Amino acid sequence: MSSIFESMNTKDHEQVVFCNDPDTGLKAIIAIHDTTIGPALGGCRMWNYASDEEAITDALRLSRGMSYKAAIASLNLGGGKSVIIGDAKKQKSEILFRSFGRFVEGLNGRYITAEDVGTSVMDMEWVRMETQYVTGISRALGGSGDPSPVTAFGAFVGLKATVKKQLGKDSVSGLKVAVQGVGHVGYHLVKHLTEEGATVYVTDIFEDSIKRVVDDFGAIAVGPDEIYDLDVDIYAPCALGATLNDETIPNLKCSIVAGAANNQLKDESIHGQMLKDRGILYAPDYAINAGGLINVANEIEGYNRDRAFSQAEGIYDILLTIFQLAEDENIPTYMAANRVAEKRMEDISKLKNFYLPKKNFMGKRDNS
Ligand code: NAD
């Protein structure tokens, strides 16, 4: 493996913090990618990594993704992510998460954490006992709670922007949509789609999840492998990453890919180009699924659910901007999204800060 500094230089990471507390069993890595726009916000993943290198790679990759997601969503946040190395089913405890909270507090707001794969709202409540720099707290404690309805709403408006660009329609009424994964986000997305008159095909690996959307919204169930071959207008991935790859893309009959899953393209450059070559309009994942981040970002200023939903509505215009740039420059949409995000980071870095008051609130820069 290359040295940690070489790895950080490759994608311009600012800071990586190794947290080691043998008394509580905590081994964690906090990666801060970029704080040009604001404090680095990103969830805390707990995972049994096969090696420390794997954990570092994951933290670096995920934190960079958060910078792009915050930048494209016009949030005043940077990108960060943390990973706790361990088995989320066996090794969780109050002192583990409180110890992690102390490390977060030590960064004095440069990094704000939240729940992620392997961690829960309850774990974040332990973290909150030690630091104010945590989001994703329950509604009962004044937090934003489950982000999925906002994510699904953002994905729905993003899907409609994609329909507008590709098919010139203002509604999904009469269109056929294949939704892969009907968990937290997929369930609400199917609701929005069927309410507007779309015919929705669904698949999942859990029968109960499928039954719920069939019973509640009249969706049509298909098998997990059938989802790529359906004669539909839109494929909406809402389960795993990397479902757009060499095997699946040639089978797609749709002209639109618009769903909430993270990291949909197995290889960004190869499969982003492949979709373009096939004339399929791809809504870049981190733009269309930014509703979840918008939701937790709202918590920093005092959570307001209506404001979170209305900010998520902005995903419509964000996607139209990306699609226009992709068309003007004849580039794949993932590349256009990256350019829009990078331009915002670059533009904001030009702002002079000598006239700002010297204060440090929730990680905003102290310019002393
Ligand atoms: P979830 O775990 O609640 O739902 C995912 C569903 O996909 C589950 O029901 C699971 O059984 C199903 N699934 C797994 N493998 C499958 C397969 N091979 N075929 C069909 N179905 C399969 O997760 P979620 O919170 O709904 O998130 C869905 C996706 O959206 C994830 O990629 C997540 O990273 C992304 N995302 C979620 C949020 C959020 O607010 N929850 C925000 C941004 C991005």
Tab-separated table of C-alpha atoms and ligand atoms in Angstrom:
chain	number	residue	atom	x	y	z
A	1	MET	CA	0.000	0.000	0.000
A	2	SER	CA	1.157	3.563	-0.690
A	3	SER	CA	1.881	5.727	2.341
A	4	ILE	CA	-1.053	7.414	4.035
A	5	PHE	CA	0.237	10.826	2.928
A	6	GLU	CA	0.440	9.681	-0.692
A	7	SER	CA	-3.125	8.380	-0.458
A	8	MET	CA	-4.265	11.682	1.053
A	9	ASN	CA	-2.507	13.663	-1.675
A	10	THR	CA	-4.165	11.659	-4.465
A	11	LYS	CA	-7.616	13.012	-3.655
A	12	ASP	CA	-6.652	16.158	-1.707
A	13	HIS	CA	-7.593	15.073	1.807
A	14	GLU	CA	-6.908	17.630	4.538
A	15	GLN	CA	-6.657	15.484	7.634
A	16	VAL	CA	-6.930	11.914	8.862
A	17	VAL	CA	-7.272	11.223	12.580
A	18	PHE	CA	-6.523	7.800	14.049
A	19	CYS	CA	-8.420	7.268	17.300
A	20	ASN	CA	-7.069	4.568	19.587
A	21	ASP	CA	-8.509	3.899	23.036
A	22	PRO	CA	-7.576	0.420	24.323
A	23	ASP	CA	-9.609	0.904	27.522
A	24	THR	CA	-12.875	1.115	25.584
A	25	GLY	CA	-11.804	-0.975	22.587
A	26	LEU	CA	-12.210	1.983	20.219
A	27	LYS	CA	-10.236	1.891	17.000
A	28	ALA	CA	-11.554	4.526	14.633
A	29	ILE	CA	-10.479	6.683	11.727
A	30	ILE	CA	-11.900	10.132	11.030
A	31	ALA	CA	-11.186	11.361	7.501
A	32	ILE	CA	-11.678	15.020	6.663
A	33	HIS	CA	-11.569	15.564	2.938
A	34	ASP	CA	-12.300	19.241	2.439
A	35	THR	CA	-13.564	22.054	4.656
A	36	THR	CA	-13.481	24.849	2.075
A	37	ILE	CA	-17.251	25.279	2.164
A	38	GLY	CA	-17.829	24.397	5.810
A	39	PRO	CA	-17.265	21.805	8.523
A	40	ALA	CA	-16.881	18.248	7.280
A	41	LEU	CA	-20.124	16.355	7.845
A	42	GLY	CA	-20.468	12.627	7.251
A	43	GLY	CA	-21.683	9.520	9.001
A	44	CYS	CA	-19.831	7.112	11.243
A	45	ARG	CA	-19.692	3.607	9.767
A	46	MET	CA	-19.033	0.592	11.989
A	47	TRP	CA	-17.655	-2.341	10.047
A	48	ASN	CA	-15.487	-5.385	10.620
A	49	TYR	CA	-12.801	-4.405	8.110
A	50	ALA	CA	-10.434	-7.168	7.031
A	51	SER	CA	-7.453	-4.844	7.533
A	52	ASP	CA	-6.590	-1.337	8.710
A	53	GLU	CA	-5.728	-0.450	5.094
A	54	GLU	CA	-9.248	-1.378	4.003
A	55	ALA	CA	-10.678	0.864	6.726
A	56	ILE	CA	-8.456	3.780	5.681
A	57	THR	CA	-9.385	3.349	2.020
A	58	ASP	CA	-13.089	3.317	2.888
A	59	ALA	CA	-12.813	6.423	5.082
A	60	LEU	CA	-10.880	8.315	2.373
A	61	ARG	CA	-13.294	7.281	-0.410
A	62	LEU	CA	-16.458	8.021	1.551
A	63	SER	CA	-15.286	11.365	2.947
A	64	ARG	CA	-14.452	12.648	-0.537
A	65	GLY	CA	-17.903	11.596	-1.729
A	66	MET	CA	-19.422	13.710	1.046
A	67	SER	CA	-17.565	16.852	-0.125
A	68	TYR	CA	-19.104	16.433	-3.577
A	69	LYS	CA	-22.566	15.692	-2.233
A	70	ALA	CA	-22.579	18.752	0.044
A	71	ALA	CA	-21.145	20.978	-2.681
A	72	ILE	CA	-23.701	19.941	-5.300
A	73	ALA	CA	-26.587	20.339	-2.856
A	74	SER	CA	-25.509	23.947	-2.146
A	75	LEU	CA	-24.965	23.145	1.526
A	76	ASN	CA	-22.362	25.020	3.530
A	77	LEU	CA	-20.619	21.836	4.533
A	78	GLY	CA	-17.456	20.014	3.681
A	79	GLY	CA	-16.853	16.305	3.368
A	80	GLY	CA	-15.889	13.908	6.127
A	81	LYS	CA	-16.557	10.376	7.229
A	82	SER	CA	-15.504	8.180	10.097
A	83	VAL	CA	-15.170	4.443	10.471
A	84	ILE	CA	-15.119	2.437	13.682
A	85	ILE	CA	-13.311	-0.844	13.174
A	86	GLY	CA	-15.334	-3.627	14.792
A	87	ASP	CA	-18.337	-5.906	14.675
A	88	ALA	CA	-21.483	-3.786	14.951
A	89	LYS	CA	-23.477	-6.788	16.205
A	90	LYS	CA	-21.090	-7.675	19.049
A	91	GLN	CA	-18.823	-4.771	19.965
A	92	LYS	CA	-21.116	-1.799	20.523
A	93	SER	CA	-21.225	-0.203	23.963
A	94	GLU	CA	-21.893	3.117	25.623
A	95	ILE	CA	-18.231	3.714	26.421
A	96	LEU	CA	-17.138	2.870	22.873
A	97	PHE	CA	-19.388	5.537	21.390
A	98	ARG	CA	-18.706	8.038	24.184
A	99	SER	CA	-14.991	7.578	23.581
A	100	PHE	CA	-15.580	8.193	19.869
A	101	GLY	CA	-17.603	11.298	20.827
A	102	ARG	CA	-14.625	12.661	22.757
A	103	PHE	CA	-12.388	12.320	19.712
A	104	VAL	CA	-15.011	14.143	17.625
A	105	GLU	CA	-15.229	16.879	20.289
A	106	GLY	CA	-11.430	17.179	20.159
A	107	LEU	CA	-11.713	18.302	16.537
A	108	ASN	CA	-13.673	21.307	17.781
A	109	GLY	CA	-16.250	21.246	15.005
A	110	ARG	CA	-14.031	20.548	11.997
A	111	TYR	CA	-15.914	17.234	11.735
A	112	ILE	CA	-19.608	16.590	12.475
A	113	THR	CA	-20.696	12.975	12.697
A	114	ALA	CA	-23.996	11.151	12.079
A	115	GLU	CA	-25.311	7.609	11.828
A	116	ASP	CA	-24.329	5.380	8.908
A	117	VAL	CA	-24.106	1.670	8.051
A	118	GLY	CA	-23.661	-0.237	11.329
A	119	THR	CA	-24.563	2.680	13.609
A	120	SER	CA	-27.953	3.916	14.794
A	121	VAL	CA	-29.762	6.913	16.255
A	122	MET	CA	-29.253	5.336	19.690
A	123	ASP	CA	-25.464	5.122	19.167
A	124	MET	CA	-25.443	8.807	18.190
A	125	GLU	CA	-27.198	9.625	21.431
A	126	TRP	CA	-24.198	8.166	23.289
A	127	VAL	CA	-21.902	10.239	21.059
A	128	ARG	CA	-23.989	13.295	21.914
A	129	MET	CA	-23.201	12.869	25.605
A	130	GLU	CA	-19.641	13.922	24.748
A	131	THR	CA	-19.955	16.315	21.841
A	132	GLN	CA	-22.331	18.789	20.245
A	133	TYR	CA	-20.884	17.941	16.832
A	134	VAL	CA	-23.314	15.144	16.016
A	135	THR	CA	-26.455	14.985	13.843
A	136	GLY	CA	-28.981	12.272	13.074
A	137	ILE	CA	-30.427	12.453	16.572
A	138	SER	CA	-34.008	11.299	17.189
A	139	ARG	CA	-36.938	13.675	16.652
A	140	ALA	CA	-37.737	13.342	20.360
A	141	LEU	CA	-34.416	14.994	21.231
A	142	GLY	CA	-34.854	17.749	18.679
A	143	GLY	CA	-32.994	15.957	15.908
A	144	SER	CA	-33.999	15.175	12.342
A	145	GLY	CA	-34.833	11.475	12.816
A	146	ASP	CA	-35.141	9.077	9.884
A	147	PRO	CA	-33.896	10.841	6.721
A	148	SER	CA	-35.496	8.339	4.307
A	149	PRO	CA	-38.746	10.221	3.544
A	150	VAL	CA	-36.727	13.334	2.595
A	151	THR	CA	-34.279	11.250	0.559
A	152	ALA	CA	-37.179	9.588	-1.268
A	153	PHE	CA	-38.882	12.912	-1.937
A	154	GLY	CA	-35.621	14.351	-3.308
A	155	ALA	CA	-35.172	11.252	-5.475
A	156	PHE	CA	-38.735	11.627	-6.758
A	157	VAL	CA	-38.273	15.252	-7.802
A	158	GLY	CA	-34.867	14.339	-9.270
A	159	LEU	CA	-36.484	11.523	-11.242
A	160	LYS	CA	-39.053	14.013	-12.548
A	161	ALA	CA	-36.279	16.376	-13.670
A	162	THR	CA	-34.710	13.455	-15.548
A	163	VAL	CA	-38.076	12.635	-17.162
A	164	LYS	CA	-38.459	16.279	-18.173
A	165	LYS	CA	-35.037	16.343	-19.823
A	166	GLN	CA	-35.242	12.966	-21.537
A	167	LEU	CA	-38.931	12.660	-22.396
A	168	GLY	CA	-40.167	16.270	-22.211
A	169	LYS	CA	-42.919	15.293	-19.729
A	170	ASP	CA	-43.923	17.077	-16.524
A	171	SER	CA	-45.427	14.017	-14.902
A	172	VAL	CA	-44.618	10.334	-14.445
A	173	SER	CA	-48.263	9.462	-15.116
A	174	GLY	CA	-48.444	6.590	-17.602
A	175	LEU	CA	-44.720	5.796	-17.328
A	176	LYS	CA	-43.326	2.423	-16.228
A	177	VAL	CA	-40.733	2.414	-13.458
A	178	ALA	CA	-38.659	-0.479	-12.078
A	179	VAL	CA	-37.695	0.107	-8.426
A	180	GLN	CA	-34.938	-2.160	-7.093
A	181	GLY	CA	-35.018	-2.308	-3.291
A	182	VAL	CA	-38.105	-1.247	-1.362
A	183	GLY	CA	-36.588	-0.584	2.049
A	184	HIS	CA	-36.654	2.762	3.834
A	185	VAL	CA	-36.216	4.934	0.727
A	186	GLY	CA	-37.726	2.642	-1.917
A	187	TYR	CA	-41.016	2.361	-0.024
A	188	HIS	CA	-41.606	6.128	-0.043
A	189	LEU	CA	-40.418	6.475	-3.638
A	190	VAL	CA	-42.969	3.880	-4.791
A	191	LYS	CA	-45.654	5.838	-2.904
A	192	HIS	CA	-44.816	9.094	-4.748
A	193	LEU	CA	-44.630	7.342	-8.116
A	194	THR	CA	-47.918	5.459	-7.831
A	195	GLU	CA	-49.717	8.516	-6.432
A	196	GLU	CA	-48.782	10.368	-9.630
A	197	GLY	CA	-50.012	7.539	-11.843
A	198	ALA	CA	-46.865	5.586	-12.755
A	199	THR	CA	-46.948	1.802	-13.141
A	200	VAL	CA	-44.317	0.524	-10.721
A	201	TYR	CA	-42.504	-2.826	-10.802
A	202	VAL	CA	-40.649	-3.700	-7.604
A	203	THR	CA	-38.145	-6.211	-6.382
A	204	ASP	CA	-36.410	-6.913	-3.091
A	205	ILE	CA	-34.733	-9.839	-1.382
A	206	PHE	CA	-37.248	-9.622	1.482
A	207	GLU	CA	-40.752	-10.911	0.721
A	208	ASP	CA	-42.274	-8.773	3.497
A	209	SER	CA	-40.907	-5.570	1.989
A	210	ILE	CA	-42.344	-6.484	-1.401
A	211	LYS	CA	-45.720	-7.404	0.073
A	212	ARG	CA	-45.936	-4.020	1.790
A	213	VAL	CA	-45.609	-1.996	-1.438
A	214	VAL	CA	-47.842	-4.396	-3.379
A	215	ASP	CA	-50.565	-4.124	-0.706
A	216	ASP	CA	-50.150	-0.404	0.037
A	217	PHE	CA	-49.629	0.984	-3.474
A	218	GLY	CA	-50.556	-1.712	-6.011
A	219	ALA	CA	-46.958	-2.182	-7.196
A	220	ILE	CA	-46.186	-5.242	-9.358
A	221	ALA	CA	-43.650	-7.683	-7.873
A	222	VAL	CA	-40.854	-9.207	-9.997
A	223	GLY	CA	-37.827	-11.365	-9.132
A	224	PRO	CA	-34.455	-9.771	-8.239
A	225	ASP	CA	-32.840	-10.844	-11.528
A	226	GLU	CA	-35.753	-9.759	-13.728
A	227	ILE	CA	-35.484	-6.083	-12.773
A	228	TYR	CA	-32.792	-5.227	-15.373
A	229	ASP	CA	-34.659	-6.818	-18.292
A	230	LEU	CA	-38.048	-5.174	-17.887
A	231	ASP	CA	-39.558	-3.143	-20.672
A	232	VAL	CA	-39.775	0.077	-18.642
A	233	ASP	CA	-39.052	3.795	-19.075
A	234	ILE	CA	-37.067	4.207	-15.851
A	235	TYR	CA	-34.797	2.035	-13.720
A	236	ALA	CA	-34.620	3.306	-10.121
A	237	PRO	CA	-31.861	1.596	-8.090
A	238	CYS	CA	-32.669	1.913	-4.382
A	239	ALA	CA	-30.767	-1.044	-2.935
A	240	LEU	CA	-27.083	-1.713	-3.422
A	241	GLY	CA	-24.227	0.041	-5.164
A	242	ALA	CA	-22.491	-1.026	-8.410
A	243	THR	CA	-25.663	-2.304	-10.088
A	244	LEU	CA	-24.729	-0.430	-13.278
A	245	ASN	CA	-21.967	-2.565	-14.729
A	246	ASP	CA	-20.807	-4.577	-17.781
A	247	GLU	CA	-23.450	-7.250	-17.196
A	248	THR	CA	-26.510	-5.090	-16.508
A	249	ILE	CA	-26.165	-2.035	-18.769
A	250	PRO	CA	-26.450	-3.952	-22.078
A	251	ASN	CA	-29.754	-5.467	-20.857
A	252	LEU	CA	-31.452	-2.224	-19.853
A	253	LYS	CA	-34.441	-1.259	-22.009
A	254	CYS	CA	-35.124	2.006	-20.166
A	255	SER	CA	-33.966	5.454	-21.301
A	256	ILE	CA	-33.571	6.806	-17.750
A	257	VAL	CA	-31.688	5.693	-14.632
A	258	ALA	CA	-32.813	7.668	-11.577
A	259	GLY	CA	-32.725	6.185	-8.101
A	260	ALA	CA	-31.446	6.772	-4.576
A	261	ALA	CA	-28.736	4.119	-4.122
A	262	ASN	CA	-25.181	5.253	-3.426
A	263	ASN	CA	-22.286	4.430	-5.809
A	264	GLN	CA	-24.518	3.087	-8.583
A	265	LEU	CA	-21.807	3.014	-11.251
A	266	LYS	CA	-19.427	0.089	-10.702
A	267	ASP	CA	-16.691	2.085	-12.408
A	268	GLU	CA	-17.576	5.759	-12.730
A	269	SER	CA	-15.737	6.486	-15.965
A	270	ILE	CA	-16.428	3.208	-17.798
A	271	HIS	CA	-20.065	2.754	-16.883
A	272	GLY	CA	-20.966	6.456	-16.913
A	273	GLN	CA	-19.737	6.551	-20.519
A	274	MET	CA	-21.475	3.266	-21.363
A	275	LEU	CA	-24.843	4.691	-20.289
A	276	LYS	CA	-24.234	7.818	-22.364
A	277	ASP	CA	-23.323	5.715	-25.403
A	278	ARG	CA	-26.568	3.790	-25.046
A	279	GLY	CA	-28.562	7.034	-24.886
A	280	ILE	CA	-29.643	6.396	-21.299
A	281	LEU	CA	-29.877	9.541	-19.162
A	282	TYR	CA	-28.287	8.875	-15.769
A	283	ALA	CA	-29.163	11.052	-12.760
A	284	PRO	CA	-25.855	11.141	-10.817
A	285	ASP	CA	-26.387	9.280	-7.542
A	286	TYR	CA	-24.926	11.764	-5.098
A	287	ALA	CA	-27.025	14.584	-6.562
A	288	ILE	CA	-30.357	12.773	-6.717
A	289	ASN	CA	-29.982	11.212	-3.245
A	290	ALA	CA	-28.772	14.373	-1.470
A	291	GLY	CA	-32.084	14.664	0.425
A	292	GLY	CA	-30.677	12.628	3.315
A	293	LEU	CA	-27.742	14.984	3.748
A	294	ILE	CA	-30.023	18.006	3.341
A	295	ASN	CA	-32.130	16.578	6.164
A	296	VAL	CA	-29.273	16.186	8.667
A	297	ALA	CA	-27.682	19.485	7.613
A	298	ASN	CA	-30.907	21.142	8.676
A	299	GLU	CA	-30.381	19.837	12.181
A	300	ILE	CA	-27.347	22.090	12.604
A	301	GLU	CA	-29.518	25.201	12.325
A	302	GLY	CA	-32.423	23.785	14.338
A	303	TYR	CA	-34.425	21.123	12.573
A	304	ASN	CA	-37.424	22.166	10.532
A	305	ARG	CA	-39.018	19.369	8.521
A	306	ASP	CA	-40.836	21.670	6.065
A	307	ARG	CA	-37.580	23.480	5.307
A	308	ALA	CA	-35.821	20.145	4.732
A	309	PHE	CA	-38.493	19.079	2.215
A	310	SER	CA	-38.446	22.404	0.425
A	311	GLN	CA	-34.633	22.325	0.162
A	312	ALA	CA	-34.856	18.781	-1.232
A	313	GLU	CA	-37.171	20.146	-3.930
A	314	GLY	CA	-34.122	22.051	-5.203
A	315	ILE	CA	-32.706	18.751	-6.483
A	316	TYR	CA	-34.928	19.261	-9.559
A	317	ASP	CA	-33.003	22.354	-10.693
A	318	ILE	CA	-29.641	20.916	-9.654
A	319	LEU	CA	-30.184	17.960	-11.985
A	320	LEU	CA	-31.354	20.164	-14.866
A	321	THR	CA	-28.133	22.201	-14.485
A	322	ILE	CA	-26.050	19.007	-14.582
A	323	PHE	CA	-27.908	17.683	-17.646
A	324	GLN	CA	-27.486	20.980	-19.502
A	325	LEU	CA	-23.727	21.035	-18.840
A	326	ALA	CA	-23.436	17.403	-19.945
A	327	GLU	CA	-25.262	18.245	-23.170
A	328	ASP	CA	-23.289	21.437	-23.848
A	329	GLU	CA	-19.938	19.731	-23.261
A	330	ASN	CA	-20.960	16.336	-24.692
A	331	ILE	CA	-19.795	14.573	-21.531
A	332	PRO	CA	-21.395	11.899	-19.326
A	333	THR	CA	-23.641	13.239	-16.580
A	334	TYR	CA	-21.459	11.900	-13.733
A	335	MET	CA	-18.614	14.050	-15.095
A	336	ALA	CA	-20.867	17.103	-15.366
A	337	ALA	CA	-21.946	16.623	-11.730
A	338	ASN	CA	-18.319	16.410	-10.612
A	339	ARG	CA	-17.531	19.615	-12.481
A	340	VAL	CA	-20.445	21.497	-10.893
A	341	ALA	CA	-19.394	20.331	-7.405
A	342	GLU	CA	-15.703	21.107	-7.989
A	343	LYS	CA	-16.542	24.556	-9.351
A	344	ARG	CA	-18.506	25.436	-6.208
A	345	MET	CA	-15.610	24.303	-3.983
A	346	GLU	CA	-13.175	26.286	-6.109
A	347	ASP	CA	-15.360	29.407	-6.210
A	348	ILE	CA	-15.916	29.444	-2.463
A	349	SER	CA	-12.212	29.005	-1.815
A	350	LYS	CA	-11.739	32.413	-3.461
A	351	LEU	CA	-13.872	34.181	-0.846
A	352	LYS	CA	-11.748	36.347	1.394
A	353	ASN	CA	-12.449	35.893	5.075
A	354	PHE	CA	-10.587	38.773	6.731
A	355	TYR	CA	-13.820	40.599	7.518
A	356	LEU	CA	-15.535	37.683	9.287
A	357	PRO	CA	-16.027	37.821	13.051
A	358	LYS	CA	-13.611	35.622	14.968
A	359	LYS	CA	-15.915	32.948	16.258
A	360	ASN	CA	-16.122	29.247	16.025
A	361	PHE	CA	-19.644	27.896	15.883
A	362	MET	CA	-20.303	24.330	14.756
A	363	GLY	CA	-16.966	24.150	13.073
A	364	LYS	CA	-17.065	27.365	11.087
A	365	ARG	CA	-13.543	28.655	10.620
A	366	ASP	CA	-11.894	30.630	13.359
A	367	ASN	CA	-9.898	33.158	11.395
A	368	SER	CA	-7.611	34.290	14.161
B	1	NAD	P1	-32.613	-0.194	3.249
B	1	NAD	O1	-31.635	-1.177	3.742
B	1	NAD	O2	-33.735	0.213	4.132
B	1	NAD	O3	-33.276	-0.729	1.897
B	1	NAD	C1	-32.561	-1.379	0.900
B	1	NAD	C2	-33.438	-2.512	0.394
B	1	NAD	O4	-32.778	-3.142	-0.697
B	1	NAD	C3	-33.711	-3.590	1.444
B	1	NAD	O5	-35.093	-3.806	1.567
B	1	NAD	C4	-32.976	-4.806	0.894
B	1	NAD	O6	-33.614	-6.016	1.201
B	1	NAD	C5	-32.999	-4.521	-0.595
B	1	NAD	N1	-31.991	-5.267	-1.344
B	1	NAD	C6	-30.726	-5.589	-0.971
B	1	NAD	N2	-30.123	-6.293	-1.931
B	1	NAD	C7	-31.012	-6.405	-2.950
B	1	NAD	C8	-30.963	-7.015	-4.222
B	1	NAD	N3	-29.895	-7.657	-4.651
B	1	NAD	N4	-32.077	-6.918	-5.013
B	1	NAD	C9	-33.167	-6.281	-4.577
B	1	NAD	N5	-33.260	-5.693	-3.380
B	1	NAD	C10	-32.194	-5.753	-2.570
B	1	NAD	O7	-31.775	1.069	2.763
B	1	NAD	P2	-32.311	2.523	2.432
B	1	NAD	O8	-32.098	3.394	3.593
B	1	NAD	O9	-33.666	2.439	1.811
B	1	NAD	O10	-31.257	2.979	1.323
B	1	NAD	C11	-31.330	2.486	0.000
B	1	NAD	C12	-30.156	3.032	-0.817
B	1	NAD	O11	-30.180	4.448	-0.820
B	1	NAD	C13	-28.772	2.645	-0.250
B	1	NAD	O12	-27.892	2.500	-1.331
B	1	NAD	C14	-28.398	3.868	0.560
B	1	NAD	O13	-26.986	3.986	0.686
B	1	NAD	C15	-28.968	4.971	-0.295
B	1	NAD	N6	-29.260	6.198	0.440
B	1	NAD	C16	-30.124	6.172	1.486
B	1	NAD	C17	-30.397	7.347	2.174
B	1	NAD	C18	-31.395	7.367	3.306
B	1	NAD	O14	-31.841	8.458	3.689
B	1	NAD	N7	-31.796	6.222	3.851
B	1	NAD	C19	-29.776	8.553	1.803
B	1	NAD	C20	-28.892	8.557	0.706
B	1	NAD	C21	-28.639	7.363	0.044
